[in-house]
Short mmCIF file of C-alpha atoms and ligand atoms in Angstrom, two decimals:
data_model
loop_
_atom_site.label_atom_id
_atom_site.label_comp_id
_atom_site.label_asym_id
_atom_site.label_seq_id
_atom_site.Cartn_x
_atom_site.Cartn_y
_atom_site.Cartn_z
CA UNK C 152 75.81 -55.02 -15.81
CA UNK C 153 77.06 -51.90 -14.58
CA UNK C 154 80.76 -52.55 -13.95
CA UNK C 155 81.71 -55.16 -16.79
CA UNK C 156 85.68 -54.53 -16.35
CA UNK C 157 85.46 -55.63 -12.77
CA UNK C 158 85.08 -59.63 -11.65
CA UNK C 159 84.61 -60.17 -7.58
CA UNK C 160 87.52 -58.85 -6.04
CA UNK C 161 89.39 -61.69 -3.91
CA UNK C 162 92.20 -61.79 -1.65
CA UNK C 163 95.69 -62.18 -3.45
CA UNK C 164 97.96 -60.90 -0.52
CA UNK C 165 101.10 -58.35 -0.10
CA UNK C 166 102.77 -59.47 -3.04
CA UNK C 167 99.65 -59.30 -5.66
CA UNK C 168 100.51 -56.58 -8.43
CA UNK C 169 96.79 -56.61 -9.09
CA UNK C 170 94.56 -53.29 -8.15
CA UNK C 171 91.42 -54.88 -8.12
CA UNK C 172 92.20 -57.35 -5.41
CA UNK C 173 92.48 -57.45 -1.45
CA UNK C 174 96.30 -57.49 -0.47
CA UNK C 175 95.34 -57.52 4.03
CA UNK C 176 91.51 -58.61 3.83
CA UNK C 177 91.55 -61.96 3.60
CA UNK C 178 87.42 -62.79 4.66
CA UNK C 179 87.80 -65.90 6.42
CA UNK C 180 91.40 -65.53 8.25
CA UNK C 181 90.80 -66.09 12.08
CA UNK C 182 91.95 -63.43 13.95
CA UNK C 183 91.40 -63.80 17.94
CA UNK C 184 88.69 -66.54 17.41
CA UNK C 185 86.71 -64.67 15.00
CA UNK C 186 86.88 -64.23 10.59
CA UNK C 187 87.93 -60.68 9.56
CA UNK C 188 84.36 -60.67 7.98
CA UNK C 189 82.74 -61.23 11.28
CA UNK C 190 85.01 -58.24 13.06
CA UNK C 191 85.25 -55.76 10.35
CA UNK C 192 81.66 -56.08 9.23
CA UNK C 193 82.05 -53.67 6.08
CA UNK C 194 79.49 -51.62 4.71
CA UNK C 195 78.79 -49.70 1.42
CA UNK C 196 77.25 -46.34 1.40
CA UNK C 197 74.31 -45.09 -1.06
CA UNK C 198 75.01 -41.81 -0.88
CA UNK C 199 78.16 -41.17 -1.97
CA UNK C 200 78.39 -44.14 -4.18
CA UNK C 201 75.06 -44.46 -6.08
CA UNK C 202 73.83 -41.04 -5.62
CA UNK C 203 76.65 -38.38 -5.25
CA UNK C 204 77.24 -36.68 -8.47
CA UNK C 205 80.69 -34.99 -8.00
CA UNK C 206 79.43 -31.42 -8.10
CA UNK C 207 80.66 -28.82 -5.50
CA UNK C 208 80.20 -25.31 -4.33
CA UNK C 209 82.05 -24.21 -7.52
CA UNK C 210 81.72 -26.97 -9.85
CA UNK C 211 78.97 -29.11 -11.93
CA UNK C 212 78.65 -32.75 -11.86
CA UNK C 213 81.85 -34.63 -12.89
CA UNK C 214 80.91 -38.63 -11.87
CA UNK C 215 80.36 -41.19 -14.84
CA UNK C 216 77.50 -42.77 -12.81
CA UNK C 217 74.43 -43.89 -15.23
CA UNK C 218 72.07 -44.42 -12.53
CA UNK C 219 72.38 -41.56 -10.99
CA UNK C 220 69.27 -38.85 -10.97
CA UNK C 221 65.83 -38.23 -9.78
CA UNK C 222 63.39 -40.12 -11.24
CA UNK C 223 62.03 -43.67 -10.24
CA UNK C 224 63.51 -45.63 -13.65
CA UNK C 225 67.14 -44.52 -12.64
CA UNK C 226 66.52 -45.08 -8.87
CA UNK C 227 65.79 -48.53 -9.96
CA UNK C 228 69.04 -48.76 -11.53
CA UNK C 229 70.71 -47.65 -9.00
CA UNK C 230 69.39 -50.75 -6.80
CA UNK C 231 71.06 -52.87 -9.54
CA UNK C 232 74.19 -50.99 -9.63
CA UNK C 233 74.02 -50.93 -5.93
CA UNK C 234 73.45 -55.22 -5.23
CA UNK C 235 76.41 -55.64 -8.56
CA UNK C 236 78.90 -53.68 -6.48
CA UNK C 237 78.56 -55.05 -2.92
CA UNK C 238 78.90 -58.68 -5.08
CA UNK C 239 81.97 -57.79 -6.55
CA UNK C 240 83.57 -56.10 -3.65
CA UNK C 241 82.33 -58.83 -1.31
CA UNK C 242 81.07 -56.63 1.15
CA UNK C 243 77.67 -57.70 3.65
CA UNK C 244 75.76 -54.34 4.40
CA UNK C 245 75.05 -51.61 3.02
CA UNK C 246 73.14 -47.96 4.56
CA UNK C 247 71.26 -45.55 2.82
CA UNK C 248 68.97 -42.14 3.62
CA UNK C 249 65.50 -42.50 2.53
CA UNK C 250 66.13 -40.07 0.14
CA UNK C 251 69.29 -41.60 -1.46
CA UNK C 252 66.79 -44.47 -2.83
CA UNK C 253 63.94 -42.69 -4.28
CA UNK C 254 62.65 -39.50 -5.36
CA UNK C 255 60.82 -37.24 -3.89
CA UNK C 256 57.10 -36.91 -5.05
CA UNK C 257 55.04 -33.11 -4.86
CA UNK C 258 53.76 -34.73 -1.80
CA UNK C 259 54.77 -36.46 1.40
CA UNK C 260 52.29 -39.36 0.17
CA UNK C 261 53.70 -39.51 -3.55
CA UNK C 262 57.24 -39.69 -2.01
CA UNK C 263 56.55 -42.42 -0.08
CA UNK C 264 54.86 -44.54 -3.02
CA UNK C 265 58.10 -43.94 -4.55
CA UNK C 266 60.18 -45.44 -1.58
CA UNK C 267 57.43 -48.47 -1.49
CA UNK C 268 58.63 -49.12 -5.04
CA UNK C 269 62.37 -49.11 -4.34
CA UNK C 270 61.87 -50.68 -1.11
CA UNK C 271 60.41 -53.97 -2.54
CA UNK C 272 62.93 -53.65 -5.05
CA UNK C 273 65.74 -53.51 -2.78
CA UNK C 274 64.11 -56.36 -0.95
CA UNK C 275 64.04 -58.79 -3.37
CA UNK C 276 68.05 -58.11 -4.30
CA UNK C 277 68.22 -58.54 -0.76
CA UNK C 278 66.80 -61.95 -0.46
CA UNK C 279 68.48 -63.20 -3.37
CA UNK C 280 72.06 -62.05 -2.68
CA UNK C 281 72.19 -62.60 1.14
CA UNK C 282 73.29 -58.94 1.62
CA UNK C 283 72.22 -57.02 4.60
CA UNK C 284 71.10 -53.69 6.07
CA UNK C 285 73.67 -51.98 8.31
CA UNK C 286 71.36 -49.29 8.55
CA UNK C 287 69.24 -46.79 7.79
CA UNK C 288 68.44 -43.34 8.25
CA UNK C 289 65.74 -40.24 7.21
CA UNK C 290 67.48 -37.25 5.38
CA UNK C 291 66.24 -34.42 7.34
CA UNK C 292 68.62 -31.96 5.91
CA UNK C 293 68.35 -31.77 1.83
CA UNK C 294 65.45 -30.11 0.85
CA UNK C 295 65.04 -26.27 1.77
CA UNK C 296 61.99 -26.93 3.93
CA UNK C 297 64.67 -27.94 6.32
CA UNK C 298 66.75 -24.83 6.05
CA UNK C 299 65.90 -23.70 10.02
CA UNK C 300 66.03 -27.59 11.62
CA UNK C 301 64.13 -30.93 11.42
CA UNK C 302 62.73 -31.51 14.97
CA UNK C 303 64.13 -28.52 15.66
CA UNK C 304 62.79 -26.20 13.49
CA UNK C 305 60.64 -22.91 14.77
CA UNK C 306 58.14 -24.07 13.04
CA UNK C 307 55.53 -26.89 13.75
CA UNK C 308 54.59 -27.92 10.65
CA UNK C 309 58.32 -28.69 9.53
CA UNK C 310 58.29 -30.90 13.16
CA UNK C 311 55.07 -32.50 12.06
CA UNK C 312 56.91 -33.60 8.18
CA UNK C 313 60.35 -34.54 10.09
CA UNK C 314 58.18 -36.49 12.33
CA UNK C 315 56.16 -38.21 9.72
CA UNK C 316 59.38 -38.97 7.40
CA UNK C 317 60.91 -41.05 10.52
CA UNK C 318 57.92 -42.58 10.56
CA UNK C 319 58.00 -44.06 7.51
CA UNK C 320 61.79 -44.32 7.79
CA UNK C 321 61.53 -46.36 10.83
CA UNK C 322 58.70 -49.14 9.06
CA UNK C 323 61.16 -49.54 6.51
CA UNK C 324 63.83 -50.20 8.90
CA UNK C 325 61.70 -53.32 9.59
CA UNK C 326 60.77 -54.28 6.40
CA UNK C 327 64.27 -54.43 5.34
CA UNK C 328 65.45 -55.93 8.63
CA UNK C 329 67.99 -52.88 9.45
CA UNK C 330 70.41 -53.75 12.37
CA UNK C 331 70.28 -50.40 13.12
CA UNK C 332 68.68 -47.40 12.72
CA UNK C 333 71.04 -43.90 12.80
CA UNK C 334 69.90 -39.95 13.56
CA UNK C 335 72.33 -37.85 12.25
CA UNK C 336 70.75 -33.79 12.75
CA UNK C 337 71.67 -32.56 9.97
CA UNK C 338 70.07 -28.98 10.55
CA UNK C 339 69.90 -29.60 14.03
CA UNK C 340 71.59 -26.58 15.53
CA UNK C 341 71.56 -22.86 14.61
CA UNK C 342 73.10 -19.57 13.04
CA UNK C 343 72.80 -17.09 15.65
CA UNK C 344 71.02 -16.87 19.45
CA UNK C 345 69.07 -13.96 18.16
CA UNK C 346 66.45 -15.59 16.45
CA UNK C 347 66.95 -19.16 18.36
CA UNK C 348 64.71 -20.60 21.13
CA UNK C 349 67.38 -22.75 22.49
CA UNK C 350 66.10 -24.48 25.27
CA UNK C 351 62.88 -25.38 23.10
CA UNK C 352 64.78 -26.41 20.39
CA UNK C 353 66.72 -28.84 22.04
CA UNK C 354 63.42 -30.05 23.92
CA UNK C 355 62.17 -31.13 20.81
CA UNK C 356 64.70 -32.51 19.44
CA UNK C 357 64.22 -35.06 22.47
CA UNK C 358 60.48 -34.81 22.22
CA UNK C 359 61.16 -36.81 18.43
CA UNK C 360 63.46 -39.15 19.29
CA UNK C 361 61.30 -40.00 22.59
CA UNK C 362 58.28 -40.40 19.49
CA UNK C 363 60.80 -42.64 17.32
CA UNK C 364 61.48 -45.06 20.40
CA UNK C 365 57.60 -45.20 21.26
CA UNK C 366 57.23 -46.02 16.74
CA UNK C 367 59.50 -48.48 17.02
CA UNK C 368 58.23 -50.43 20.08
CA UNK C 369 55.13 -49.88 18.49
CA UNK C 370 56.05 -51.81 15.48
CA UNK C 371 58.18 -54.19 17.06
CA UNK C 372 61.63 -52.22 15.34
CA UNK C 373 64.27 -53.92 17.47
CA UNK C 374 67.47 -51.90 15.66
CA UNK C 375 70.04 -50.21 18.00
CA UNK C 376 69.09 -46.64 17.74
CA UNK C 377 71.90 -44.35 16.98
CA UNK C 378 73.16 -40.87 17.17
CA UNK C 379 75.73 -39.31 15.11
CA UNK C 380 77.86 -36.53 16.44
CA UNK C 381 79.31 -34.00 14.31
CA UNK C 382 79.99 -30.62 15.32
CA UNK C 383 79.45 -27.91 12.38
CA UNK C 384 78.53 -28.62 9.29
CA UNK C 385 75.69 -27.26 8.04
CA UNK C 386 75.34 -25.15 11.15
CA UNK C 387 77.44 -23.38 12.91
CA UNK C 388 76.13 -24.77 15.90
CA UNK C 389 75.24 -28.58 15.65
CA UNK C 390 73.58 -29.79 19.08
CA UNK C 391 75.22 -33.39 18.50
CA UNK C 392 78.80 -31.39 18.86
CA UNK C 393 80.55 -34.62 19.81
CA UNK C 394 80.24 -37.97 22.09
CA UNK C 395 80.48 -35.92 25.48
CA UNK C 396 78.01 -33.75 24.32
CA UNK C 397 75.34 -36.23 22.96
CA UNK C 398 75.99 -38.59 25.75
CA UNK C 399 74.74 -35.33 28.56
CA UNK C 400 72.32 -35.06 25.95
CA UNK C 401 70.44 -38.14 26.57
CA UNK C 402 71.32 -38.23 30.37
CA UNK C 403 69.04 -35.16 30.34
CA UNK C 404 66.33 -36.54 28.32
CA UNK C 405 66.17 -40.04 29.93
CA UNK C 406 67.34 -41.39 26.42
CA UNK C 407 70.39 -43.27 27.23
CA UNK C 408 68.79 -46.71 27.10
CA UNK C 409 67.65 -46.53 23.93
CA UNK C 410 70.78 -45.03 21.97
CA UNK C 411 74.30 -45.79 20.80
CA UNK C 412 76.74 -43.65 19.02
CA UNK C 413 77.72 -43.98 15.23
CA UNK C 414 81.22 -42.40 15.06
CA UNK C 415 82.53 -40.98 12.09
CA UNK C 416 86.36 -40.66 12.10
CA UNK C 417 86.03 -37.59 10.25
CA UNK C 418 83.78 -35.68 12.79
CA UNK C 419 85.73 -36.85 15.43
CA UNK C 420 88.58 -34.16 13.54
CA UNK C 421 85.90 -31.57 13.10
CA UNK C 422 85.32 -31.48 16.67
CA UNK C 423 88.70 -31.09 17.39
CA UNK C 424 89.77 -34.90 18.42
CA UNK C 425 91.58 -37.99 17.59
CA UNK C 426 88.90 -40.36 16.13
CA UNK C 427 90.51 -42.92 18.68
CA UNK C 428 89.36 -39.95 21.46
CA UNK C 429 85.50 -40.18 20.30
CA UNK C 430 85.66 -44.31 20.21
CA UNK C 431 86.77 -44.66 23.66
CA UNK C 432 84.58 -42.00 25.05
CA UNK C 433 81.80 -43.98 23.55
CA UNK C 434 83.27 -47.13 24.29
CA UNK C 435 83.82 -47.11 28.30
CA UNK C 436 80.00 -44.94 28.98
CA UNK C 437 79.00 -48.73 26.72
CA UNK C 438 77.85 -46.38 23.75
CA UNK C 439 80.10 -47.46 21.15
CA UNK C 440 77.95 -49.07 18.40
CA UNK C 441 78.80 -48.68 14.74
CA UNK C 442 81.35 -46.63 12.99
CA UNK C 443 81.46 -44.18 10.02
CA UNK C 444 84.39 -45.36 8.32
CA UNK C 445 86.67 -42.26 6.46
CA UNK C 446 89.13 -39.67 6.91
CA UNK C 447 89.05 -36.08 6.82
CA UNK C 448 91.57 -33.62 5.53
CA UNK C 449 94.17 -31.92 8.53
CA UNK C 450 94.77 -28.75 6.18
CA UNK C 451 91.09 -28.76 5.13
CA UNK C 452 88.72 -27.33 7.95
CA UNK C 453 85.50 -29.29 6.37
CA UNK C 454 84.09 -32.85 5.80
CA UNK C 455 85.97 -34.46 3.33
CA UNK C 456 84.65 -37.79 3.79
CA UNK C 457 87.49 -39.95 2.27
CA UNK C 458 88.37 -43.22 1.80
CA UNK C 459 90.41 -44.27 5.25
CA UNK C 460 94.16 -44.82 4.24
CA UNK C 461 95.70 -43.61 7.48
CA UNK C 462 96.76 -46.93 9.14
CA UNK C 463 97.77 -45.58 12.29
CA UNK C 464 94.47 -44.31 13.03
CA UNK C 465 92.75 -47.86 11.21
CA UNK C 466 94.78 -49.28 14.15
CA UNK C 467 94.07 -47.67 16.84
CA UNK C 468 90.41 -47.28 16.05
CA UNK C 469 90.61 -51.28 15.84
CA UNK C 470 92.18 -51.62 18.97
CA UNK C 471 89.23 -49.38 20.62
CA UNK C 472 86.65 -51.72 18.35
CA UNK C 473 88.58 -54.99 19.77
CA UNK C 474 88.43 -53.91 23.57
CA UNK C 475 84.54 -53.47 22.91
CA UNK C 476 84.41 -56.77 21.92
CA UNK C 477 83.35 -55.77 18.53
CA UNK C 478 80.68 -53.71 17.25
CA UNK C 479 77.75 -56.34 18.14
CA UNK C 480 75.07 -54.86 15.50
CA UNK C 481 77.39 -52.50 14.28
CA UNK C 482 80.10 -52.21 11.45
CA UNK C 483 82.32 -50.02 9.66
CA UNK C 484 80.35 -48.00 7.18
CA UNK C 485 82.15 -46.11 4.43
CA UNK C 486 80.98 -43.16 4.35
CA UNK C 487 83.73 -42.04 1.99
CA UNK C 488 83.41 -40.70 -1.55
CA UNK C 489 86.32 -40.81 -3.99
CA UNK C 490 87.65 -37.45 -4.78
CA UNK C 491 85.42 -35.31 -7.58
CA UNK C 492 88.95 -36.52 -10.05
CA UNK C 493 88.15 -39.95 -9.62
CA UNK C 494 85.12 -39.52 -11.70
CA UNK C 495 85.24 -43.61 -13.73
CA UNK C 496 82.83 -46.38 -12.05
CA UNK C 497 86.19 -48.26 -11.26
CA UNK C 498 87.55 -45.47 -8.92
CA UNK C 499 84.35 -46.95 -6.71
CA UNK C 500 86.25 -49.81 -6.10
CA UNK C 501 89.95 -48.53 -5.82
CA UNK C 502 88.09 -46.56 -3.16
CA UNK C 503 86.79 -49.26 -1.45
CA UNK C 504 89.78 -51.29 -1.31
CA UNK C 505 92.09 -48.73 -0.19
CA UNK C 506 89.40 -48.73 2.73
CA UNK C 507 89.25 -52.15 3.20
CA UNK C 508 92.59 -52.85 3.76
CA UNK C 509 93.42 -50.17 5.68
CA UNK C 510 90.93 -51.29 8.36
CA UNK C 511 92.10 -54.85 7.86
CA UNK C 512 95.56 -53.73 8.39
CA UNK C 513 94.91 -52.23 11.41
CA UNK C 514 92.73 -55.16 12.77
CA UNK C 515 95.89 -57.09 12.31
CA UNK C 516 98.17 -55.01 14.15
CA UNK C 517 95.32 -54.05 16.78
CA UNK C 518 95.08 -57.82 17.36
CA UNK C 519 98.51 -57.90 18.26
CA UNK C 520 99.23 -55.16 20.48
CA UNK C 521 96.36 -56.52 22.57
CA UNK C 522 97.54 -60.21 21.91
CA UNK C 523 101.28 -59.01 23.48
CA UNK C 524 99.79 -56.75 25.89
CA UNK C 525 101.72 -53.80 24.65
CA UNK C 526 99.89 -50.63 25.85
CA UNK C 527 97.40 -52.50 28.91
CA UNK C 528 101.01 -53.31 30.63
CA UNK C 529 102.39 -49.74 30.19
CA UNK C 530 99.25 -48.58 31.44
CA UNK C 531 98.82 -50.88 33.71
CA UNK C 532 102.23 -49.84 35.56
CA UNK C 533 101.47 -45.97 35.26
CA UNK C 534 98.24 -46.42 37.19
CA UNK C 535 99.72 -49.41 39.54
CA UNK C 536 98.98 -46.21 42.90
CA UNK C 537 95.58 -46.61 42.45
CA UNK C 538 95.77 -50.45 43.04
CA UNK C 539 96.74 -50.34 46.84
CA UNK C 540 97.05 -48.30 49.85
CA UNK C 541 96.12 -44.54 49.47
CA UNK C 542 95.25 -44.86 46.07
CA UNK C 543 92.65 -47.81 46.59
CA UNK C 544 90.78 -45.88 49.55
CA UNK C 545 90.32 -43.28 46.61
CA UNK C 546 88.72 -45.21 43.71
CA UNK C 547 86.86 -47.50 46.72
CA UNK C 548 85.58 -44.05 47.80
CA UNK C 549 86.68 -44.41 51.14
CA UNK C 550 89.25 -41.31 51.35
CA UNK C 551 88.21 -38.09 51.88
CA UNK C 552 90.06 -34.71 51.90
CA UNK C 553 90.90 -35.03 55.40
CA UNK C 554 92.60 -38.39 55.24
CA UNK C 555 94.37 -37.31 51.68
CA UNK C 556 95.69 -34.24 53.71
CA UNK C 557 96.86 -36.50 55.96
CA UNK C 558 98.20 -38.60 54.32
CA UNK C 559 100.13 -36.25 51.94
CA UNK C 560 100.92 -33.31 54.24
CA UNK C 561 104.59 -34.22 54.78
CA UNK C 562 105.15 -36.48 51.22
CA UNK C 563 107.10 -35.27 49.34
CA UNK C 564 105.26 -36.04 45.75
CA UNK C 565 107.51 -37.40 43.12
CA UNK C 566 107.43 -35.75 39.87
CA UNK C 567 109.87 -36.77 37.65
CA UNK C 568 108.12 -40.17 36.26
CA UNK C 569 108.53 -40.06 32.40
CA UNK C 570 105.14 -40.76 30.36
CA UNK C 571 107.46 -42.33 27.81
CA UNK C 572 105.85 -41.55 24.62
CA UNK C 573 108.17 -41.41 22.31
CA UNK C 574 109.19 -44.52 23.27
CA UNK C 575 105.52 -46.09 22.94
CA UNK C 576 105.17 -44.55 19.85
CA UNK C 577 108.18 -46.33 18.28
CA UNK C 578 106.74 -49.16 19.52
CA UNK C 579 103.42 -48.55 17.39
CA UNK C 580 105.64 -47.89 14.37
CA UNK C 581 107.30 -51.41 15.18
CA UNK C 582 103.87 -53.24 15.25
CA UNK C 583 102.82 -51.37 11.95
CA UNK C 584 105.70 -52.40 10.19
CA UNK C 585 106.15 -55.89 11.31
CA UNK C 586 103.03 -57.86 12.30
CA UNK C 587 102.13 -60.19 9.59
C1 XLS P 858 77.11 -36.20 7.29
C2 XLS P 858 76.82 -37.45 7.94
C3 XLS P 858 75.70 -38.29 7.32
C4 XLS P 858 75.27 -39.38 8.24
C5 XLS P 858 73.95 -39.98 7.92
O1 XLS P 858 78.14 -35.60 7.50
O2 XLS P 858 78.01 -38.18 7.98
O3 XLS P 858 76.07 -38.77 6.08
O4 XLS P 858 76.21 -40.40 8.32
O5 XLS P 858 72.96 -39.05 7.81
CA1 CA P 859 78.43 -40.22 8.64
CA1 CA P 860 80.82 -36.88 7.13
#
């Protein structure tokens, strides 16, 4: 046992004084016809739980974590730390990177008889706990060979390994039944224009995802395909910058079929919008698929990756998530890492819970605000021109800008129609502090 202090964490409500325990997550509550399990679809993330080690830029390893390193006998720990903890937390999925489960080897084909060992490992855990794969995804970023790109490196043999590791990412995928199946570029972008080949670049980035759909319908991988925006971090200059700019991505390589978006709250910030802004992009182009499930830092220009606690956003995200009629294959990933402080086992589940509610919070209220109607009627009225007359020839396409000159030339155009946020905002606050 790896976390003997901790039984399976249960709902005990608002009024519980106990920690370890759910006080808004309550699994099977009904909520709009379906169980808070079935909308919130939780999921725990290797990475920064079973293989993070706490060390920064300036600092050494501070995480109590006795599974943690690189050889095969501690990845196969981590497996059993990893199945103990979604038990006691209660959560479904989990995600990983192919390189979060197993070391590398000296060679491509030594690294992946290391995965083939952790794979059947995780399998088994798998069958016998009734746990599930969110997703999973290749780490293209980690090692130095990737320190100009993956796919779009300048060189071919780096194209040829990136190409090869998604391979084997991909069978995987189907031998552990992933619902999905993420790209996140990593090193996809660049430094400077001086030494960059853009247009190539960017051309093969396409050319490997065009080679992962072709794998997969080789191998009969049925996963939503997703894409991950963030934009810096590595690079200066990540090609995924955000959802508008990976959605004219794919328009221009004839991938939009094929893909989704996995949204991480916290890139949403880095790219300089509201995480609510990224979801509904996605959502109306029908891109929204899963969701990376933290909170950045507003003083701190990086990725923090924390644990969500902000309900306001939890809510609105969930009302975005709602309107999409859930996340279908999708869920809410945490891909949140307790601060480097919080170095005890336990903070892994403090963590997780302040996550957990939060998000089940903001289901509640989400549910509703819809349920009342609160924001479709006030947006419903603010948009009521475009539902008759002049305004219906427009979004029926049938005005042009001689009939809207017109039409207008002599109208005087009212201006002084209040947006009433402050207003709708108090509103929010009321929700937030009252729904049940
Ligand atoms: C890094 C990304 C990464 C992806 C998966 O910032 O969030 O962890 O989610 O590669
Ligand atoms: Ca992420
Ligand atoms: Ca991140």
């Amino acid at each position: 046992m790896y976390f003997p202090e901790v039984d399976r964490i249960r709902y005990e409500g608002r009024g519980s004084d106990n920690p370890l325990s759910y006080k808004e997550y309550n699994p099977d509550q009904v909520i709009l016809g379906k169980t808070m399990r079935e909308h919130l679809r939780f999921a725990v993330s290797y990475w920064h739980t079973f293989t993070l080690s706490g060390a920064d830029p300036f600092g050494m390893p501070t995480m109590i974590r006795p599974w943690t390193g690189s050889d095969l006998d501690l990845a196969k720990q981590r497996v059993e730390a990893c199945f103990e903890f979604l038990e006691k937390t209660d959560v479904d999925y989990f995600c990983f990177h192919d390189r979060d489960i197993a070391p590398e080897g000296d060679t491509l084909r030594e690294t992946n008889r290391n995965l083939d060992v952790i794979v059947h490992r995780i399998q088994d855990n798998m069958k016998s706990s009734g746990k599930k794969l969110l997703w999973n995804t290749q780490n293209l970023f980690s090692h130095p060979r990737f320190v100009h790109g993956a796919a779009t490196s300048p060189y071919a043999d780096v194209f040829a390994y990136s190409s090869a590791q998604v391979k084997k990412s991909l069978e995987i995928g189907v031998e552990l039944g992933a619902q999905n199946y993420v790209f996140w570029g990593g090193r996809e972008g660049y430094e400077t224009l001086l030494n960059t080949d853009l247009e190539l670049e960017l051309n093969n980035m396409a050319r490997l995802l065009h080679m992962a759909c072709d794998y997969a319908n080789e191998i009969g991988f049925k996963a939503q395909f997703l894409i991950e925006p963030k934009p810096k971090e590595p690079t200066k200059h990540q090609y995924d910058f955000d959802v508008a700019s990976a959605i004219a991505f794919f328009a221009n390589h004839g991938l939009l079929d094929r893909f989704k978006m996995n949204i991480e709250a916290n890139h949403a910030i880095l790219a300089g919008h509201t995480f609510e802004h990224e979801l509904r992009l996605a959502r109306i182009h029908g891109m929204l698929g899963s969701v990376d499930a933290n909170q950045g830092d507003h003083l701190l220009g990086w990725d923090t990756d924390e644990f969500p606690s902000d309900m306001y956003s939890t809510t609105l995200a969930m009302m975005e998530i709602l309107k999409n009629d859930g996340l279908h294959t999708g869920g809410l990933n945490f891909d949140a890492k307790v601060r480097r402080g919080s170095m005890t086992p336990i903070d892994l589940f403090y963590g997780h819970i302040l996550g957990i509610d939060s998000f089940a919070r903001g289901l509640k209220v989400a549910a509703k605000l819809i349920e009342d109607k609160v924001f479709d009627k006030e947006i419903e009225k603010r948009y009521a021109s475009y539902q008759a007359g002049i305004g219906k020839e427009i979004v029926e396409g049938k005005a042009t800008l001689s009939s809207l000159e017109t039409y207008i030339l002599d109208k005087p155009v009212e201006t002084k129609i209040s947006g009433g946020q402050e207003r709708l905002l108090a509103k929010l606050n009321q929700y937030i502090l009252s729904v049940d």
